[in-house]
Backbone as numpy.savetxt, mean C-alpha at the origin, in Angstrom:
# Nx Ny Nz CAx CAy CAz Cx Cy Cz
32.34 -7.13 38.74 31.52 -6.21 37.99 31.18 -6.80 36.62
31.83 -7.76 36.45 31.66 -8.02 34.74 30.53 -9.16 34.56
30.47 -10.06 35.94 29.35 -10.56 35.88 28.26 -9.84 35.89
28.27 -8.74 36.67 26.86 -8.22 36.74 26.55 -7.81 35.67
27.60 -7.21 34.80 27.42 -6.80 33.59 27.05 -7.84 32.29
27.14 -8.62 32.40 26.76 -10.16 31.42 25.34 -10.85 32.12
25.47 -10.49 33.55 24.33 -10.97 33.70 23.05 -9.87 33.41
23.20 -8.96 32.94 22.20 -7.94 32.43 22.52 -7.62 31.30
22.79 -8.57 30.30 22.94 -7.88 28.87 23.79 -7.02 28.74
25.01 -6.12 29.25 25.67 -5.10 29.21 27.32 -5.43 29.31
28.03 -4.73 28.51 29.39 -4.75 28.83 29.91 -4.30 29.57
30.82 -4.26 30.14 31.70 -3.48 31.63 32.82 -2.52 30.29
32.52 -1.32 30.97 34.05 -0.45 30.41 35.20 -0.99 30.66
36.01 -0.85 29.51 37.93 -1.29 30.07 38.49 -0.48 30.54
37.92 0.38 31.16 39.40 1.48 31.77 39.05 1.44 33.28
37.38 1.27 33.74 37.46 1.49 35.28 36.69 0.18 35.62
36.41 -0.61 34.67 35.42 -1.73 35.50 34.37 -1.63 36.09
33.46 -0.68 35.90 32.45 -0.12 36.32 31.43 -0.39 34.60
30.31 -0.61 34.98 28.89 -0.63 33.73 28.34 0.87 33.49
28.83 0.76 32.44 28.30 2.44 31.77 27.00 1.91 30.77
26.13 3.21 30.87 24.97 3.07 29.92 25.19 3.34 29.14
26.16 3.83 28.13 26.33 3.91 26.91 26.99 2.24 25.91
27.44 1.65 26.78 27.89 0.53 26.62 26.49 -0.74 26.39
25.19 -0.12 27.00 24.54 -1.03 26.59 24.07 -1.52 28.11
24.40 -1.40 29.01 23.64 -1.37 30.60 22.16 -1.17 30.40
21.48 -1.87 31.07 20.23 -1.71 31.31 19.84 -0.94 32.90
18.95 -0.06 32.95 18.80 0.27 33.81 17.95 -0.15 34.97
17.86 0.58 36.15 16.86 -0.27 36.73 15.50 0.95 36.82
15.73 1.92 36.12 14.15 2.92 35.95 13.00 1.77 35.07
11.94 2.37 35.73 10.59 1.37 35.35 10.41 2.59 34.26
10.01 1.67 33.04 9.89 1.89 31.46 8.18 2.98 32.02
8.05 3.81 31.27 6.88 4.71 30.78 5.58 4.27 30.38
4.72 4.37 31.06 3.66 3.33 30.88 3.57 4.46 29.18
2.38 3.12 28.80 2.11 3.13 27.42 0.53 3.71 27.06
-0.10 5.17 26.43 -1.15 5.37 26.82 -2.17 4.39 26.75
-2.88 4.84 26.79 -4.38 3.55 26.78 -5.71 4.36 25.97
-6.36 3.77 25.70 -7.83 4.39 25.45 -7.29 4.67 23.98
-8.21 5.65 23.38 -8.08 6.27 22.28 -6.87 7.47 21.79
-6.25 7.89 22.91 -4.77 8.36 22.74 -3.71 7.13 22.10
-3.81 6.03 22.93 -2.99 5.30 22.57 -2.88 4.18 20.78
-4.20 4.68 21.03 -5.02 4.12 19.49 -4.76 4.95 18.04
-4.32 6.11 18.77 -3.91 7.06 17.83 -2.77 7.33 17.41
-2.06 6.85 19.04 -0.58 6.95 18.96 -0.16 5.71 17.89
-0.81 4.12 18.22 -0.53 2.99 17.05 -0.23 3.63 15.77
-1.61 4.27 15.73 -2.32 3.75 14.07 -1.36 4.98 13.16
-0.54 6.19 13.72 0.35 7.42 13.13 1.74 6.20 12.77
1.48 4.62 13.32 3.05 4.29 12.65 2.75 3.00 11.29
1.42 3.08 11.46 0.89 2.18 10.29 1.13 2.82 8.83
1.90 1.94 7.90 1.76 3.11 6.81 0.66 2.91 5.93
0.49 3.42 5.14 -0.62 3.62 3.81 -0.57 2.27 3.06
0.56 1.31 2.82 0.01 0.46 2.03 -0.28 -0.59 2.99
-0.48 -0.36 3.90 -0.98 -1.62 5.37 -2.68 -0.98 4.91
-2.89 0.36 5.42 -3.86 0.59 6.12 -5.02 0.94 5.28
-4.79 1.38 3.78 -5.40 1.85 2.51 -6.28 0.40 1.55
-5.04 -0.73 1.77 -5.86 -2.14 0.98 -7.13 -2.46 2.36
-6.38 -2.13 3.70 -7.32 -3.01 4.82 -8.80 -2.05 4.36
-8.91 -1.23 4.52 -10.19 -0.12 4.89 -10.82 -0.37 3.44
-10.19 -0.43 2.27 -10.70 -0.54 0.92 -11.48 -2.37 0.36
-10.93 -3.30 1.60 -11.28 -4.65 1.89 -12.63 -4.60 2.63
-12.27 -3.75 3.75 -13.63 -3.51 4.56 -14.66 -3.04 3.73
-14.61 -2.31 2.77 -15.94 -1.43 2.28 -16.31 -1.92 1.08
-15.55 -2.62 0.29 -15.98 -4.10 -0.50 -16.72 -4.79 -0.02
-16.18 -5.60 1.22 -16.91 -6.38 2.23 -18.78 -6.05 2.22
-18.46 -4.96 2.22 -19.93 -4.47 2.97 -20.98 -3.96 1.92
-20.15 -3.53 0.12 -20.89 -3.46 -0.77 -21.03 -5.19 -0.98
-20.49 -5.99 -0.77 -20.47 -7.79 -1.27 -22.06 -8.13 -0.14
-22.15 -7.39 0.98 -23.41 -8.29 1.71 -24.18 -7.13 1.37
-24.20 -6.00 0.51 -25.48 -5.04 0.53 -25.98 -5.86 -1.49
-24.94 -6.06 -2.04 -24.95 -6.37 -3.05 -25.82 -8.26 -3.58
-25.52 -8.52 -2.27 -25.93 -10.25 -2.03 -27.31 -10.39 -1.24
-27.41 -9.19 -0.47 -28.79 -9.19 0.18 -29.94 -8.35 -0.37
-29.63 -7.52 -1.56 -30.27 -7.15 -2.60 -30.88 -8.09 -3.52
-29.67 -9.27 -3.76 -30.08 -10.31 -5.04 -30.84 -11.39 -4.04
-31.25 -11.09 -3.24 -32.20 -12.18 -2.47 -31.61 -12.91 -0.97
-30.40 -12.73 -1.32 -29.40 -14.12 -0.13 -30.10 -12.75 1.27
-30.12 -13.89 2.53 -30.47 -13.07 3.27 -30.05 -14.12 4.81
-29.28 -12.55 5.42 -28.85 -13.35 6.81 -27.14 -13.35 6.28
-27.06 -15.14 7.16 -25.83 -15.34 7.61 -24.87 -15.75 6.13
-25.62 -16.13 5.21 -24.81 -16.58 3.69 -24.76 -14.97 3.09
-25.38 -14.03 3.39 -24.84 -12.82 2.46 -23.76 -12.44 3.92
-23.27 -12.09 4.97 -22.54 -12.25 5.46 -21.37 -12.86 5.46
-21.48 -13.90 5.17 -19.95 -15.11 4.66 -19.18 -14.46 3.57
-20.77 -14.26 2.49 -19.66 -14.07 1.00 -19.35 -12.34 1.01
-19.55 -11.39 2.28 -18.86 -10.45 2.65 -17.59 -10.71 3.22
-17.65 -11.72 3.68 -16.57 -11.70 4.59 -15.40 -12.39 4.01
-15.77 -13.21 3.35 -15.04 -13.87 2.39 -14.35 -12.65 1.09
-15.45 -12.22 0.78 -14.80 -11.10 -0.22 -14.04 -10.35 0.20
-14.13 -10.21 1.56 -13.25 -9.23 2.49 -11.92 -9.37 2.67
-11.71 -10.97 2.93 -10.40 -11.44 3.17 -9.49 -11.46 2.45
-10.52 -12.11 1.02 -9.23 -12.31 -0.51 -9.31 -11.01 -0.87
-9.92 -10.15 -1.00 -9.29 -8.60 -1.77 -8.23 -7.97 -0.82
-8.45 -8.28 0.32 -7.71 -7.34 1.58 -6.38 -7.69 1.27
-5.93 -9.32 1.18 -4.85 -10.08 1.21 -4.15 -9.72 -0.41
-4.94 -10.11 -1.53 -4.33 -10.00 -2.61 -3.97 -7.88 -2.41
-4.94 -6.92 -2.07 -4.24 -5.60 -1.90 -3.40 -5.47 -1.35
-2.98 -6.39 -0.19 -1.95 -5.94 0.56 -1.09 -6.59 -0.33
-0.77 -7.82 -1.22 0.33 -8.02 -1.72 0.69 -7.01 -2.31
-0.27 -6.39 -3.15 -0.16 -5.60 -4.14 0.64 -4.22 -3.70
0.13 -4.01 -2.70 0.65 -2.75 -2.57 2.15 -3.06 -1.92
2.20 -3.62 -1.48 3.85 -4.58 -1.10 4.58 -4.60 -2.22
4.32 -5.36 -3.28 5.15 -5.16 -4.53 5.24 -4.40 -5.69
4.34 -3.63 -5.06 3.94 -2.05 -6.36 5.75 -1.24 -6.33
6.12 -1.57 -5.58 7.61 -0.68 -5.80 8.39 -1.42 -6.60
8.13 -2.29 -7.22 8.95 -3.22 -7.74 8.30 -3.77 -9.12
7.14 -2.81 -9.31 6.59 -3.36 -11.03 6.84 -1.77 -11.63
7.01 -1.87 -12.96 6.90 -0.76 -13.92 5.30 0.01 -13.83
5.34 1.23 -14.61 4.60 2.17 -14.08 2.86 1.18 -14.92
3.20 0.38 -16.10 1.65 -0.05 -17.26 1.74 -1.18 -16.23
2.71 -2.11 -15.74 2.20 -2.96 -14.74 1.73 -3.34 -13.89
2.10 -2.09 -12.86 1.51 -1.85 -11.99 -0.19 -1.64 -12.23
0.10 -0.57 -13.56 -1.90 0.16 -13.25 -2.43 -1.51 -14.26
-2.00 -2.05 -14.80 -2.77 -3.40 -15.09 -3.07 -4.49 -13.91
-2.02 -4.42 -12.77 -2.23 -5.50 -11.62 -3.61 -4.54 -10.76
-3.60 -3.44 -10.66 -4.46 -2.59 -10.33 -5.75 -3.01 -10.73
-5.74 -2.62 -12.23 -7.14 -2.97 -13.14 -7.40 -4.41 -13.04
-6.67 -5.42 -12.81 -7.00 -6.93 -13.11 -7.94 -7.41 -11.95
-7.08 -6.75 -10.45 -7.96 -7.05 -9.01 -9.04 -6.24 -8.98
-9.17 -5.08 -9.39 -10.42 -4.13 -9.35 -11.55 -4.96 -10.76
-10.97 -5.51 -11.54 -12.31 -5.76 -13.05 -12.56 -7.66 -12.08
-11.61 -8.14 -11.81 -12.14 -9.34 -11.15 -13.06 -9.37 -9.95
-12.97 -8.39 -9.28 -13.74 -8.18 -7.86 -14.59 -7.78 -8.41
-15.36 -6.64 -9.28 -16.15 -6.29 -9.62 -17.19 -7.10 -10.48
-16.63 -7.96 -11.25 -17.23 -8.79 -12.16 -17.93 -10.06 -10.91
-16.93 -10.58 -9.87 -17.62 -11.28 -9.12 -18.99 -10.89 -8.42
-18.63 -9.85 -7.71 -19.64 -9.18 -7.26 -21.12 -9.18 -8.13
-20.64 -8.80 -9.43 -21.73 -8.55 -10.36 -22.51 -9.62 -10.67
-21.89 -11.05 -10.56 -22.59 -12.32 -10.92 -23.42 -12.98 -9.52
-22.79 -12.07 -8.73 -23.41 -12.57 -7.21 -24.84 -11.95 -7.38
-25.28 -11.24 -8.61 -27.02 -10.45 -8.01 -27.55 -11.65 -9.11
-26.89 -12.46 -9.62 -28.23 -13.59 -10.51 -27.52 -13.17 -12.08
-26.59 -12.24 -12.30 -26.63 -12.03 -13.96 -25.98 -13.55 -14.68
-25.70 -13.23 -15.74 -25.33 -14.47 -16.49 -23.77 -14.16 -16.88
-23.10 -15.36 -16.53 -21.51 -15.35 -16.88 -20.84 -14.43 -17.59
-21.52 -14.43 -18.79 -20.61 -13.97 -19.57 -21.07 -11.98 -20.11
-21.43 -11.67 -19.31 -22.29 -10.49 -19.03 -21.74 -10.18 -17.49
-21.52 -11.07 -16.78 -20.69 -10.96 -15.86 -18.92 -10.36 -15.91
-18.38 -10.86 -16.81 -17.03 -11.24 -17.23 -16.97 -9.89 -18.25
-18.16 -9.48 -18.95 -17.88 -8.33 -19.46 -17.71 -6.72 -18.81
-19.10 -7.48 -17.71 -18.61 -6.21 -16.61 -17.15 -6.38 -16.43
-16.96 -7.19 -15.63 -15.72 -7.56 -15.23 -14.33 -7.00 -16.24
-14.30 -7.14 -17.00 -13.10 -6.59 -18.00 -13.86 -4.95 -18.33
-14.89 -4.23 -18.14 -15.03 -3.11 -18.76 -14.48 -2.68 -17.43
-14.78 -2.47 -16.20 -14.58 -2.30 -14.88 -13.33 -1.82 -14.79
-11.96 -3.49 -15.53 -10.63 -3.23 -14.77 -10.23 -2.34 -15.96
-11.24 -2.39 -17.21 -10.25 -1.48 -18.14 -10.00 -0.24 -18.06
-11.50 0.61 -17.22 -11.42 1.92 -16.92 -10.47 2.07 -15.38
-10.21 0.89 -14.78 -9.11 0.80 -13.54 -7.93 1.52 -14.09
-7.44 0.38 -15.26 -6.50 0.49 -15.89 -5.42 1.93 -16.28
-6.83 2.15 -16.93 -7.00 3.81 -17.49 -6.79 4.95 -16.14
-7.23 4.88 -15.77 -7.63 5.50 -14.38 -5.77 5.75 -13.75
-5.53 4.67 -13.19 -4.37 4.20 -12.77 -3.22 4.29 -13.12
-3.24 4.14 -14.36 -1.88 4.73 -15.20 -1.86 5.93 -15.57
-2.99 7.13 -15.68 -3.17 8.76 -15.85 -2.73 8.83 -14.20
-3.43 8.38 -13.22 -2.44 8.87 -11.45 -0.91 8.47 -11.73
-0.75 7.33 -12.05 0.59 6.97 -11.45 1.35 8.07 -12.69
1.06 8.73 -14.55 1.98 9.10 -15.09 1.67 10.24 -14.38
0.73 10.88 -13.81 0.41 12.44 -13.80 1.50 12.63 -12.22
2.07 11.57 -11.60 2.43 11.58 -9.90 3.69 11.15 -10.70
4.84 11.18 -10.91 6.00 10.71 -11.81 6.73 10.55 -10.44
7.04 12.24 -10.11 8.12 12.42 -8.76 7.76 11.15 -7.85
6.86 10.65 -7.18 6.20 10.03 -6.07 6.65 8.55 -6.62
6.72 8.41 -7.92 6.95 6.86 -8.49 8.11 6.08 -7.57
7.87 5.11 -7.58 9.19 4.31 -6.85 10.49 4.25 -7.78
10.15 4.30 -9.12 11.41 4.31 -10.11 12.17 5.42 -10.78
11.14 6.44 -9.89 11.43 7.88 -10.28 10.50 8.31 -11.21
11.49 9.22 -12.54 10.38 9.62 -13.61 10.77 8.12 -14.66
9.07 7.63 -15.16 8.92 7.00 -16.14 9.64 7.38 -17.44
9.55 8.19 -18.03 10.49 8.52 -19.17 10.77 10.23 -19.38
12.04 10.03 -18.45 12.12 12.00 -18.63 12.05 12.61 -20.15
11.79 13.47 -20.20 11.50 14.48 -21.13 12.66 15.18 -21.59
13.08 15.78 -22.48 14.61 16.77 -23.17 13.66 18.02 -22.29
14.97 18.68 -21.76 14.43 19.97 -21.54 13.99 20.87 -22.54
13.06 21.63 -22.29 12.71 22.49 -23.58 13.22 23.83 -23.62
14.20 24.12 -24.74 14.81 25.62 -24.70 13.85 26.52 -24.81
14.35 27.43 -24.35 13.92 28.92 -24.48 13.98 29.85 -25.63
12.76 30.37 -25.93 12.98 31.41 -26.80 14.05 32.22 -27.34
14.64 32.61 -26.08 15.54 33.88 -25.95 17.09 32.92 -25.67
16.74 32.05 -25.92 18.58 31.79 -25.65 18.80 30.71 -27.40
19.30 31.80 -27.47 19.90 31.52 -29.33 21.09 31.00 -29.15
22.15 31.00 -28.17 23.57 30.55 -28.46 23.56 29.04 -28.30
22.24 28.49 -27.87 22.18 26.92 -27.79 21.69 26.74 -29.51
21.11 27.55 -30.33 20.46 27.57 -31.78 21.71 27.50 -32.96
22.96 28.18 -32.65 23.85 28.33 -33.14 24.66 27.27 -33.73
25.15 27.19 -35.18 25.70 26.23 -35.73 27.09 26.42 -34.80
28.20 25.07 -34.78 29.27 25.15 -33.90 30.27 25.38 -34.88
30.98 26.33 -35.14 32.29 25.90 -36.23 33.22 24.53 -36.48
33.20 23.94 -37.74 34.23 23.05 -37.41 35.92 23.09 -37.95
35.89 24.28 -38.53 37.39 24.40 -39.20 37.92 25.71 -38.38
């Protein structure tokens, strides 16, 4: 019995020599098929979390302002396509870092790594319709500054939700009506 039991991944019990399924036995029932179609698409995508699935979809729709934005400034076809797709990849990749290590920066760091990828993407974009560099670069920093802004009013106004908890708790504030906290303490 103990071979059979080693030869299927499983231990044999010590008291009767017999393979119990609690021990780790494999059975011989055929596994549950797996749905298909758009049930099963639904069933995936409920175990994807938010910082997978929020940078991907926010990559995609960059993407697609980068070839509406490039085929406006003249490029037309398969080169405003590329530099969609291209824009697609590096924002998708640098968001997903981001949102990967957002549990692990302070609350002004975080909304600055926020503002820095949002005023750089934007500023690129902006030099892609023909403007001039440095009119570019200004978009670009006015962009991540209102990110900035933006980002750090969500993340202080969401405290509970923070990964570090509350940013800087507050003294509780007494009450009107309770005077015995107001009271000098005797010391003699």
């Amino acid at each position: 019995m103990d071979q059979h039991a080693q030869r299927h991944g499983a231990r044999a019990a010590r008291s009767h020599g017999t393979v119990e399924p609690e021990h780790g036995a494999t059975t011989d029932a055929p596994a549950l098929p797996r749905a298909s179609g758009m049930a099963g698409m639904k069933e995936r995508a409920r175990h994807i979390p938010p910082t997978v699935t929020l940078p991907i979809l926010t990559a995609l729709a960059f993407g697609c302002f980068i070839v509406f934005r490039t085929h406006t400034a003249g490029i037309k076809g398969g080169p405003a396509m590329l530099y969609g797709l291209a824009g697609a990849v590096v924002s998708g990749v640098l968001g997903l870092v981001l949102a990967h290590f957002q549990s692990t920066l302070i609350t002004e760091t975080r909304a600055a790594a926020y503002g820095g990828l949002f005023g750089c993407s934007m500023g690129w974009v902006y030099s892609l319709g023909g403007e001039a560099i440095l009119k570019s670069c200004a978009f670009g920093l006015t962009m991540g500054a209102v990110m900035f802004v933006v980002a750090l009013y969500v993340f202080r106004t969401h405290r509970v939700r923070e990964p570090h908890g509350l940013h800087r708790p507050h003294e509780h504030h007494r009450h009107r009506d309770d005077r015995a906290h107001r009271l000098p303490v005797a010391t003699h």
